[in-house]
Amino acid sequence: MSIDIRDLHARIDDQEIIKGLNLTLPKGEVHAIMGPNGSGKSTLAKVLSGHEDYEVTNGSVSMDGEDLLELEADERSRAGLFLAFQYPHEIPGVSNANFIRAALQARLPEGEELDAVGFYKELYAAMDALEMDRKFTGRAVNEGFSGGEKKRNEILQMAMLKPVYAILDETDSGLDIDALRIVSKGVNAMRSQDRGILVITHYQRLLDYIVPDHVHVMKDGKIIRSGDKNLALELEERGYDWLSEESAA
Amino acid sequence: MGVIVEAENKSSSILEEAPAWDASEFPDWYREMQESAWEAARALPLPRAKNEPWRFANLKQVAAVGDYVAAPPVDEETARELVARSRMLDTSEHRGKLVFANETLVHDERPDEDGGLICASLAEAVTTHGQRLQEYFMTQEATLGSEKFALLHKSRTRSGLFLYVPAGMELTLPIEVYHYVAGHCASIFPHTLIVTGENAKVTVVDYYQSASEDEAGLSCGVVDLVAGQGSQIRYVACQNLSTRSANIHISSTLASADADVKSLQLQLGSAWSRTESVSHLSGKGANSDMLSVAVPAAGQEVDQRTLQHHAEAHTTSDLLYKNALSDRSRSVFAGLIMVDEGAHYTDAYQTCRNLLLSDDAEANAMPGLEINADQVKCSHGSTSGPITDEEIFYFKARGIPAETAKQLITFGFTAEVLAKLEQPAIEALLSRLVEAKFEKLA
């Protein structure tokens, strides 16, 4: 059981960003994608989660055998895919609790109501684990949140929605070391045999906290190198340039 | 039939025919005041397009004010039916309830006038509290364009609330006042005057409604809030007239030192609604929050003019107007922050946001600043735009379908303003009314 990406090509407007990408993310594993700015990492996250600005021109993506590209973004989410945003959106006037409730409600069959008591119990437990103050339940989604609070809120949503596959897009950006530790703890708590996690990051630092099973290097819309966690350390030391030289050679 | 009504209207138009004052109803001072207001109203022309305060205004709607006639008395059955309908807040959630049908008091439930409290219908106050009333009655002149309509109101008003809360008294639960207009082309002139003594606290909600959704009525209301030192006023105007109706609402806040006023306009009904709201901050530490939510649809128009006038140093005001526009609806917002010479350390904010839910909706915003003091913090801004694809994507990425996302975003857009009133029972009520309107649209 896995997400399988085969020869994926995607573009925005007339610009091709993903240029023949192959990747398999099995359940039970944590994979990291690293790469320089502009390599297409965030685009990959958006394409996988179904952002309408991006057009897939070739290739396939399946999730546990199901054709992901046939599904709308909301259907992909309900099928078990989660994207933790690099820049989470602010939604004035919609409380955090109501937002998460709406997301859970959308997963229930028509006519069935979410159990409010059970919901809050679970929400508070998840917030405690992420060291989030209870006041965040009543506050508008991400509005006036610090960078770290927004990222923590993404992981809270992930904890509540319990996806089968999660993509974390630059979750470490804008985090100080304490927030990084807490967020990583939250992600690590969700590591499981029944879940695949794809961590997209620019820096090796995050991978000290969320130790990946596999590391992939992305450049110019493709995976150009895969390895174990030591690859990340090597990248930290040598930068990205040696890889392109090698692949060119 | 329509032709006959029109012909009748022309002859007895409220702009043409003098009000029928009943000498036995009111004391001389009041009648004389109304007579001179009528003469003054007659002398003023109707607003024209070239008048700055009427820029972008729909002048056809302005001219149509002349189609309305004096409201006939309502029969007993209608009155009973209207009283039965007047159930916005639960009995446990209000301190009093007055219901006016075509300016006649048909339900009267209010706190006892102990300890210097005056809580009276305007008609009663004119007779029994004349002296106190005269001190405050329409002392704030309309300055944002509706001078003629304010005078018209002054010449005709005989309904509404006069509330005088003496120093130190706190009325924690709101007083509700319902103003119904009944009959085709009928007009009402509801008045609200709230005066608070030092450190007093009070909350009042006005509802402007039509007896029938099929009738076109006019409500031409004036509201004056006079907040004494350290006092607190919470005021809500909830306008849900029939969608064929017209609404003119002229309100002023006068905030003394350390007074704190929050006022909110909720615009749901009427074909055309013109609101003019002024806050005068006249004492150190005075604050006025001016809030508004409008959800026009079909061809509805809201026309909003505001002034935040800082006359004294160390005063604050915060204006937040939000319009969620559907279909071919239209909004006009013109706001000015004016900081007088010497009003240093003023904090004044003005924000108008328009959410365009349809390609055919139109929003016009004209924010303005005039600062004549130093050390002030002022900002003004307006935004207009549709719900963005990025916003919807965030919801969809959580499994929430696009339609539900739009509803939540739109509702959240308005909820943010309602929450600022910090009155949970009223907030819940107004949320329900907004939700009901959105449901009708969906």
XYZ file of C-alpha atoms in Angstrom:
691
model
C 0.000 0.000 0.000
C 1.521 3.299 -1.085
C 1.319 6.506 -3.016
C 2.892 5.845 -6.393
C 3.988 8.690 -8.587
C 5.010 7.710 -12.115
C 6.574 10.018 -14.704
C 4.627 12.990 -13.377
C 4.647 16.170 -15.441
C 2.793 19.257 -14.231
C 2.693 22.912 -15.167
C 1.263 26.206 -14.072
C 0.230 28.531 -16.866
C 2.739 27.640 -19.576
C 5.599 26.751 -17.307
C 6.432 23.128 -16.679
C 7.565 22.679 -13.071
C 7.377 18.921 -12.492
C 9.248 17.174 -15.253
C 8.963 13.416 -15.079
C 8.983 12.675 -11.357
C 8.946 9.161 -9.902
C 8.416 8.396 -6.235
C 6.892 5.702 -4.060
C 5.752 6.485 -0.534
C 4.759 3.264 1.237
C 2.637 3.145 4.355
C 4.656 2.916 7.516
C 7.532 5.023 6.202
C 8.685 8.599 6.441
C 10.259 10.022 3.307
C 11.935 13.381 3.003
C 12.255 15.448 -0.127
C 15.023 18.002 -0.054
C 16.107 20.362 -2.732
C 17.178 23.878 -3.550
C 14.706 26.722 -3.931
C 12.748 26.523 -7.144
C 13.240 22.795 -7.589
C 9.465 22.245 -7.539
C 9.060 20.774 -4.035
C 6.070 22.885 -3.024
C 4.535 22.501 -6.459
C 4.673 18.743 -6.005
C 2.794 19.102 -2.711
C 0.104 21.209 -4.375
C -0.223 18.939 -7.384
C -0.620 15.891 -5.147
C -3.268 17.581 -3.028
C -5.221 18.772 -6.057
C -4.642 22.506 -6.396
C -6.527 23.665 -9.474
C -3.876 26.108 -10.690
C -1.654 23.211 -11.668
C -2.266 21.048 -14.668
C -0.953 17.514 -14.851
C 0.138 16.982 -18.440
C 1.502 13.469 -18.153
C 2.069 10.587 -15.767
C 0.026 9.046 -12.980
C -0.452 9.216 -9.236
C -2.205 6.466 -7.355
C -3.018 6.177 -3.679
C -3.523 2.607 -2.524
C -4.444 1.732 -6.074
C -6.907 4.588 -6.561
C -6.239 7.163 -9.292
C -5.618 10.304 -7.248
C -5.630 12.632 -10.237
C -9.264 11.808 -10.930
C -10.303 13.224 -7.567
C -11.052 16.810 -6.510
C -8.929 18.233 -3.711
C -11.652 17.696 -1.098
C -12.197 14.119 -2.270
C -8.477 13.411 -1.970
C -8.541 14.705 1.588
C -11.521 12.575 2.487
C -9.803 9.597 0.854
C -6.995 10.005 3.393
C -4.503 12.527 2.025
C -3.335 15.486 4.088
C -1.287 18.548 3.218
C 0.292 20.648 5.950
C 0.610 24.040 4.260
C 3.788 26.039 4.088
C 1.666 29.191 4.386
C -1.573 28.246 6.164
C -4.492 30.481 5.249
C -6.185 32.847 7.696
C -9.957 32.520 7.877
C -11.546 35.446 9.739
C -14.658 34.640 11.733
C -14.375 30.836 11.493
C -13.164 29.377 14.756
C -10.500 26.726 14.779
C -12.846 24.264 16.449
C -15.602 24.864 13.899
C -13.181 24.503 11.021
C -11.905 21.138 12.209
C -15.452 20.075 13.015
C -16.552 20.921 9.477
C -13.661 18.856 8.127
C -14.642 15.860 10.269
C -18.336 16.357 9.531
C -17.535 16.237 5.789
C -16.228 12.704 6.337
C -19.465 11.426 7.828
C -22.306 9.957 5.804
C -25.155 12.322 4.918
C -27.495 12.880 7.852
C -25.040 11.774 10.513
C -23.939 14.363 13.058
C -20.531 14.534 14.660
C -20.571 13.813 18.384
C -19.690 17.182 19.895
C -18.601 15.931 23.313
C -16.276 13.314 21.893
C -14.953 15.842 19.406
C -13.932 18.366 22.060
C -12.401 15.700 24.229
C -10.226 14.573 21.376
C -9.441 18.114 20.304
C -8.277 19.117 23.784
C -6.114 16.019 24.076
C -4.488 16.765 20.718
C -3.936 20.385 21.711
C -2.370 19.383 24.998
C 0.036 17.115 23.148
C 1.052 20.034 20.948
C 1.267 22.368 23.959
C -1.407 24.628 22.460
C -3.434 26.866 24.711
C -7.160 26.043 24.815
C -7.958 29.560 23.689
C -6.968 28.510 20.181
C -10.209 26.539 19.825
C -12.267 29.729 19.802
C -9.886 31.851 17.802
C -10.369 32.330 14.069
C -8.318 29.869 12.027
C -4.713 31.098 11.851
C -5.755 34.724 12.242
C -3.139 36.643 14.164
C -1.243 33.406 14.836
C 2.546 33.585 14.881
C 4.440 31.546 12.310
C 5.028 28.812 14.854
C 1.404 28.779 16.003
C 0.228 28.379 12.425
C 2.475 25.377 11.883
C 1.409 23.828 15.146
C -2.185 24.350 14.052
C -1.505 22.431 10.854
C -0.220 19.486 12.863
C -3.269 19.757 15.124
C -5.501 19.395 12.078
C -3.437 16.438 10.948
C -3.805 14.808 14.349
C -7.570 15.292 14.239
C -8.068 14.131 10.643
C -5.760 11.105 10.975
C -4.766 10.878 7.323
C -3.370 7.747 5.707
C -0.779 9.828 3.870
C 0.489 13.221 4.963
C 2.608 15.727 3.084
C 4.340 18.306 5.244
C 5.380 21.268 3.113
C 8.263 23.201 4.702
C 6.728 22.713 8.111
C 10.006 23.824 9.688
C 10.097 27.248 8.028
C 9.517 30.055 10.485
C 9.895 27.816 13.539
C 12.210 28.547 16.428
C 13.929 25.618 18.071
C 11.251 25.074 20.741
C 8.431 25.129 18.227
C 10.406 22.817 15.964
C 10.768 20.356 18.809
C 7.051 20.439 19.653
C 5.895 20.182 16.053
C 8.296 17.303 15.425
C 7.065 15.548 18.512
C 3.533 15.883 17.164
C 4.533 14.427 13.818
C 6.541 11.613 15.381
C 3.563 10.683 17.522
C 1.684 10.094 14.292
C 4.259 7.796 12.770
C 2.609 4.436 12.333
C 2.544 1.269 10.256
C -0.712 2.563 8.787
C 0.542 5.931 7.672
C 2.989 7.298 5.132
C 4.539 10.709 5.678
C 6.305 12.884 3.126
C 8.389 15.670 4.641
C 9.368 18.461 2.273
C 12.137 20.665 3.557
C 14.911 22.943 2.508
C 17.045 22.320 5.569
C 18.491 19.221 7.095
C 17.724 20.562 10.588
C 14.141 19.251 10.634
C 15.382 15.747 9.865
C 17.297 15.673 13.155
C 13.892 15.699 14.788
C 11.832 13.751 12.296
C 14.265 11.074 11.227
C 13.304 9.829 7.749
C 13.535 6.301 6.417
C 14.435 7.632 2.991
C 15.718 10.908 1.625
C 15.160 12.115 -1.939
C 16.782 15.047 -3.619
C 14.630 17.031 -5.995
C 15.991 19.360 -8.595
C 14.444 20.922 -11.675
C 11.214 19.000 -11.259
C 12.697 15.536 -10.807
C 14.084 13.260 -8.130
C 17.774 13.128 -8.921
C 19.048 11.095 -6.017
C 17.600 8.871 -3.288
C 19.255 7.452 -0.226
C 18.916 6.926 3.487
C 19.053 9.586 6.186
C 22.803 10.014 5.660
C 22.101 11.616 2.319
C 20.575 14.547 4.181
C 23.726 14.976 6.230
C 25.827 14.851 3.146
C 23.685 17.547 1.527
C 24.055 19.680 4.606
C 27.802 19.432 4.300
C 28.281 19.727 0.571
C 25.249 21.648 -0.655
C 23.274 20.672 -3.732
C 25.719 21.555 -6.480
C 27.841 18.395 -6.438
C 24.731 16.351 -7.174
C 23.915 18.153 -10.354
C 27.505 17.870 -11.492
C 27.388 14.172 -10.823
C 24.114 13.625 -12.555
C 25.319 15.647 -15.496
C 28.457 13.519 -15.711
C -55.095 49.714 -8.993
C -51.431 50.593 -8.986
C -52.216 53.813 -10.831
C -54.727 54.910 -8.233
C -52.334 54.269 -5.396
C -49.737 56.317 -7.175
C -52.150 59.169 -7.730
C -53.134 59.167 -4.085
C -49.513 59.095 -3.041
C -48.671 62.171 -5.025
C -51.276 64.238 -3.256
C -50.428 63.116 0.272
C -46.676 62.581 -0.100
C -44.750 63.028 3.117
C -42.585 65.497 1.218
C -45.602 67.603 0.197
C -48.272 67.388 2.830
C -47.812 68.810 6.295
C -48.070 66.317 9.157
C -51.498 66.190 10.802
C -50.570 67.311 14.305
C -53.112 66.586 16.947
C -53.188 69.497 19.357
C -54.477 67.275 22.167
C -51.748 64.674 21.742
C -48.631 66.691 22.483
C -47.759 69.787 24.477
C -47.229 73.081 22.701
C -43.427 73.030 22.758
C -43.314 69.778 20.913
C -45.880 70.719 18.307
C -44.214 74.063 17.702
C -40.867 72.360 17.320
C -42.377 69.952 14.819
C -44.039 72.731 12.888
C -40.822 74.666 12.504
C -38.948 71.472 11.577
C -41.535 70.916 8.860
C -41.011 74.432 7.487
C -37.250 73.920 7.535
C -37.549 70.502 5.856
C -39.762 71.997 3.149
C -37.227 74.712 2.468
C -34.423 72.231 1.750
C -34.169 70.628 -1.679
C -33.851 66.884 -2.130
C -30.222 65.758 -2.381
C -28.703 65.943 -5.826
C -25.948 63.982 -7.513
C -23.525 66.875 -7.376
C -23.757 67.014 -3.558
C -20.592 65.360 -2.257
C -22.389 63.377 0.494
C -24.502 61.774 -2.219
C -21.722 60.677 -4.531
C -22.469 57.236 -5.941
C -25.886 57.353 -4.274
C -28.936 56.052 -6.079
C -30.909 59.255 -6.522
C -33.918 57.457 -7.942
C -34.314 55.900 -4.519
C -33.872 59.286 -2.874
C -36.583 60.807 -5.058
C -38.840 57.831 -4.313
C -39.070 58.974 -0.685
C -41.761 61.280 -2.082
C -43.918 58.234 -2.889
C -44.545 57.475 0.764
C -47.516 58.672 2.772
C -48.280 58.979 6.449
C -48.913 55.579 8.003
C -52.535 54.742 8.798
C -53.355 53.347 12.250
C -53.166 49.552 12.378
C -56.210 47.496 13.376
C -56.204 45.459 16.556
C -55.750 42.138 14.867
C -52.666 43.309 12.973
C -51.279 44.784 16.172
C -51.791 41.493 18.020
C -50.186 39.582 15.209
C -47.156 41.892 15.160
C -46.691 41.643 18.911
C -46.825 37.861 18.620
C -44.070 38.025 16.023
C -41.833 40.180 18.180
C -39.782 37.455 19.798
C -36.164 38.018 18.934
C -34.534 37.531 22.311
C -35.915 35.170 24.940
C -37.781 36.734 27.813
C -34.884 35.775 30.058
C -32.520 37.641 27.767
C -34.129 41.078 27.802
C -35.010 43.690 30.352
C -37.838 45.254 28.420
C -39.712 45.153 25.154
C -41.621 47.861 23.364
C -43.449 47.236 20.128
C -44.613 50.016 17.835
C -46.877 49.394 14.867
C -47.065 52.397 12.574
C -45.759 54.446 15.476
C -48.441 53.359 17.923
C -47.235 51.596 21.040
C -48.908 48.172 20.971
C -46.808 46.321 23.516
C -45.280 47.883 26.569
C -43.028 45.923 28.858
C -40.254 47.830 30.576
C -38.337 48.235 33.781
C -39.887 50.288 36.581
C -38.798 53.869 36.619
C -37.000 53.623 39.947
C -33.982 55.557 41.071
C -34.234 58.200 38.384
C -34.476 55.805 35.456
C -36.581 57.008 32.575
C -37.652 54.324 30.128
C -40.556 55.678 28.157
C -42.032 55.729 24.722
C -41.253 58.986 23.000
C -44.908 60.056 23.020
C -45.111 59.507 26.747
C -41.782 61.186 27.425
C -42.844 64.305 25.544
C -45.644 64.748 28.066
C -44.204 63.379 31.290
C -40.461 64.034 30.947
C -40.581 67.052 28.638
C -37.850 68.980 30.348
C -35.355 66.161 30.408
C -36.200 65.218 26.847
C -35.733 68.738 25.501
C -32.234 68.810 26.892
C -31.152 66.092 24.479
C -33.791 65.764 21.779
C -32.199 66.057 18.331
C -29.412 68.250 19.552
C -27.003 66.455 17.211
C -27.622 67.798 13.741
C -27.370 65.550 10.725
C -24.233 66.479 8.801
C -23.626 63.650 6.364
C -26.188 64.571 3.732
C -29.581 63.759 5.198
C -30.347 67.148 6.729
C -33.705 67.239 4.957
C -34.650 63.749 6.107
C -33.579 64.489 9.674
C -35.860 67.526 9.685
C -38.633 65.473 8.155
C -38.148 62.992 10.958
C -38.210 65.766 13.543
C -41.458 67.103 12.115
C -43.219 63.744 12.293
C -41.715 61.467 14.903
C -43.924 60.308 17.732
C -42.641 56.820 18.425
C -39.581 55.131 19.794
C -37.698 55.063 23.029
C -36.424 57.664 25.430
C -34.077 56.021 27.875
C -32.323 57.954 30.579
C -30.090 55.834 32.783
C -28.960 57.745 35.868
C -25.419 57.725 37.229
C -24.210 54.357 38.438
C -27.207 52.368 37.259
C -26.494 49.249 35.228
C -29.117 47.582 33.079
C -27.359 44.389 32.188
C -29.979 42.867 29.912
C -30.949 44.638 26.685
C -34.111 46.590 26.052
C -35.703 45.639 22.754
C -37.695 48.022 20.617
C -39.606 46.828 17.554
C -40.661 49.314 14.896
C -43.145 47.966 12.349
C -44.306 49.684 9.224
C -47.629 48.408 7.861
C -49.543 49.271 4.702
C -48.427 49.977 1.175
C -46.282 53.095 0.880
C -46.621 53.752 4.605
C -43.840 55.593 6.425
C -42.624 55.568 10.021
C -40.250 57.896 11.844
C -38.937 55.936 14.816
C -36.792 57.748 17.312
C -34.259 56.429 19.791
C -32.647 58.595 22.420
C -30.380 57.018 24.997
C -28.723 59.113 27.675
C -26.434 57.634 30.300
C -25.245 59.254 33.495
C -21.826 58.739 34.977
C -20.704 55.075 34.938
C -24.146 53.853 33.893
C -24.459 50.855 31.576
C -27.161 49.935 29.115
C -27.879 47.878 25.984
C -30.634 48.605 23.474
C -31.671 46.811 20.292
C -33.899 48.438 17.668
C -35.593 46.207 15.095
C -36.982 47.827 11.960
C -39.421 45.491 10.254
C -42.330 45.378 7.837
C -45.725 43.958 8.673
C -45.789 42.320 5.260
C -43.035 41.257 2.895
C -45.269 42.346 -0.016
C -45.546 45.968 1.045
C -43.138 48.809 0.374
C -42.630 50.929 3.471
C -40.279 53.654 4.570
C -38.513 53.856 7.888
C -36.821 57.176 8.517
C -35.216 56.794 11.926
C -32.975 58.912 14.095
C -30.859 57.521 16.913
C -28.906 59.624 19.371
C -26.635 58.034 21.952
C -25.410 60.422 24.611
C -22.870 58.632 26.784
C -21.972 60.316 30.049
C -18.610 60.099 31.710
C -17.356 56.552 32.214
C -20.634 55.103 31.002
C -21.172 52.261 28.596
C -23.716 51.980 25.791
C -24.215 48.980 23.536
C -26.569 49.685 20.685
C -27.814 47.544 17.797
C -29.968 48.579 14.856
C -31.297 45.502 13.128
C -32.948 46.422 9.848
C -35.015 43.706 8.247
C -37.666 45.619 6.343
C -39.365 44.071 3.320
C -37.139 43.977 0.265
C -39.377 46.538 -1.445
C -38.863 49.063 1.349
C -36.575 52.002 1.945
C -34.575 52.736 5.064
C -32.989 55.964 6.205
C -31.142 55.740 9.499
C -29.366 58.730 10.967
C -27.416 58.042 14.117
C -25.011 59.898 16.346
C -22.889 58.999 19.323
C -21.647 61.611 21.728
C -19.052 60.097 24.023
C -17.847 61.972 27.117
C -14.653 61.261 29.023
C -13.985 57.533 29.486
C -17.332 56.627 27.954
C -17.353 53.454 25.890
C -19.899 53.008 23.120
C -20.251 50.096 20.755
C -22.900 50.382 18.080
C -23.755 47.912 15.369
C -25.892 48.118 12.261
C -27.205 44.912 10.746
C -28.680 45.474 7.298
C -30.732 42.586 5.972
C -33.831 43.996 4.337
C -35.048 46.960 2.268
C -34.404 47.693 -1.398
C -32.392 50.731 -0.431
C -30.821 51.625 2.880
C -29.008 54.837 3.653
C -27.240 54.969 7.001
C -25.404 57.966 8.365
C -23.433 57.397 11.553
C -21.413 59.949 13.420
C -19.295 59.545 16.534
C -18.152 62.592 18.446
C -15.396 61.807 20.908
C -15.586 64.779 23.205
C -13.821 63.700 26.404
C -10.473 62.215 27.254
C -10.570 58.425 27.233
C -13.773 58.255 25.192
C -14.144 55.316 22.829
C -16.588 54.521 20.061
C -16.659 51.258 18.121
C -18.763 51.553 14.994
C -19.716 48.207 13.507
C -21.815 47.210 10.555
C -22.776 44.079 8.689
C -24.787 44.117 5.482
C -25.707 41.155 3.298
C -27.464 42.695 0.307
C -28.731 40.413 -2.444
C -30.832 40.666 -5.618
C -30.925 44.399 -6.380
C -30.547 45.645 -2.802
C -28.429 48.711 -2.133
C -26.712 49.828 1.040
C -25.377 53.357 1.229
C -23.224 54.021 4.289
C -21.725 57.330 5.388
C -19.698 57.710 8.543
C -17.746 60.264 10.520
C -15.394 59.636 13.418
C -14.864 63.034 14.949
C -12.098 63.286 17.537
C -12.555 66.571 19.335
C -10.456 65.794 22.399
C -7.033 64.275 23.096
C -6.633 60.624 24.143
C -9.756 59.400 22.392
C -10.210 56.244 20.364
C -12.543 55.003 17.684
C -12.648 51.839 15.653
C -14.904 51.388 12.665
C -15.444 48.050 10.955
C -18.024 47.800 8.169
C -18.449 44.595 6.244
C -20.670 43.966 3.268
C -21.189 40.540 1.715
C -22.743 41.272 -1.651
C -24.687 38.751 -3.734
C -26.392 38.979 -7.115
C -26.696 42.511 -8.501
C -26.499 44.199 -5.102
C -24.540 47.348 -4.529
C -22.819 49.113 -1.676
C -21.461 52.584 -1.136
C -19.251 53.407 1.818
C -17.866 56.861 2.527
C -16.106 57.371 5.834
C -14.091 60.167 7.328
C -11.856 60.296 10.361
C -11.529 63.880 11.523
C -9.018 64.737 14.209
C -9.354 68.261 15.578
C -6.471 70.510 16.413
C -5.323 69.586 19.883
C -6.828 66.096 19.814
C -3.414 64.543 20.284
C -2.921 60.868 21.011
C -5.982 59.981 19.018
C -6.260 56.337 17.954
C -8.690 55.988 15.090
C -9.214 53.115 12.715
C -11.567 52.711 9.827
C -11.970 49.546 7.798
C -14.531 48.713 5.138
C -14.478 45.265 3.627
C -16.618 44.100 0.748
C -16.936 40.459 -0.134
C -18.165 40.143 -3.704
C -20.115 36.908 -3.984
C -21.202 37.586 -7.534
C -19.585 39.083 -10.620
C -22.500 41.490 -10.909
C -22.229 42.914 -7.397
C -20.713 46.361 -7.012
C -18.908 47.935 -4.075
C -17.781 51.537 -3.825
C -15.596 52.664 -0.945
C -14.343 56.146 -0.195
C -12.299 56.165 2.999
C -10.938 59.479 4.234
C -8.715 61.099 6.856
C -8.385 64.659 8.043
C -5.792 65.059 10.774
C -5.026 68.340 12.484
C -3.144 67.072 15.537
C 0.173 65.417 16.312
C 0.980 62.059 17.831
C -2.045 60.368 16.367
C -2.451 56.789 15.254
C -4.911 56.628 12.417
C -5.446 54.138 9.677
C -8.085 53.634 7.090
C -8.464 50.983 4.505
C -10.948 49.267 2.320
C -10.856 46.026 0.422
C -13.202 44.572 -2.146
C -12.912 41.199 -3.715
C -14.338 37.742 -4.169
C -13.514 34.673 -2.128
C -10.151 33.607 -3.503
C -9.315 30.183 -4.915
C -6.517 29.921 -2.331
C -9.026 30.291 0.512
C -11.275 27.611 -0.952
C -8.302 25.337 -1.569
C -7.395 25.461 2.115
C -10.862 24.149 2.973
C -10.848 21.564 0.210
C -7.461 20.301 1.355
C -9.231 19.478 4.631
C -11.989 17.599 2.859
C -14.567 20.384 3.004
C -16.466 20.761 -0.299
C -16.238 24.110 -2.103
C -19.891 25.050 -1.477
C -19.591 24.457 2.252
C -16.316 26.385 2.201
C -17.985 29.404 0.610
C -20.762 29.349 3.188
C -18.316 29.103 6.071
C -16.102 31.864 4.685
C -19.022 34.208 4.066
C -20.568 33.516 7.425
C -17.197 33.935 9.111
C -16.734 37.231 7.294
C -19.813 38.624 9.020
C -19.367 36.742 12.303
C -16.114 38.543 12.979
C -18.005 41.847 13.253
C -20.880 40.479 15.336
C -18.412 39.040 17.842
C -16.945 42.481 18.468
C -20.136 43.551 20.190
C -19.249 41.173 23.024
C -22.913 40.440 23.757
C -23.274 36.666 23.345
C -27.087 36.491 23.308
C -27.404 39.293 20.764
C -24.524 37.911 18.739
C -26.252 34.525 18.572
C -29.507 36.179 17.528
C -27.926 38.296 14.802
C -25.963 35.255 13.568
C -29.218 33.366 13.194
C -30.717 36.228 11.200
C -27.685 36.402 8.900
C -27.750 32.640 8.491
C -31.461 32.730 7.655
C -30.783 35.282 4.948
C -27.954 33.202 3.469
C -30.203 30.153 3.515
C -32.817 32.067 1.578
C -30.160 32.960 -0.980
C -28.805 29.445 -1.365
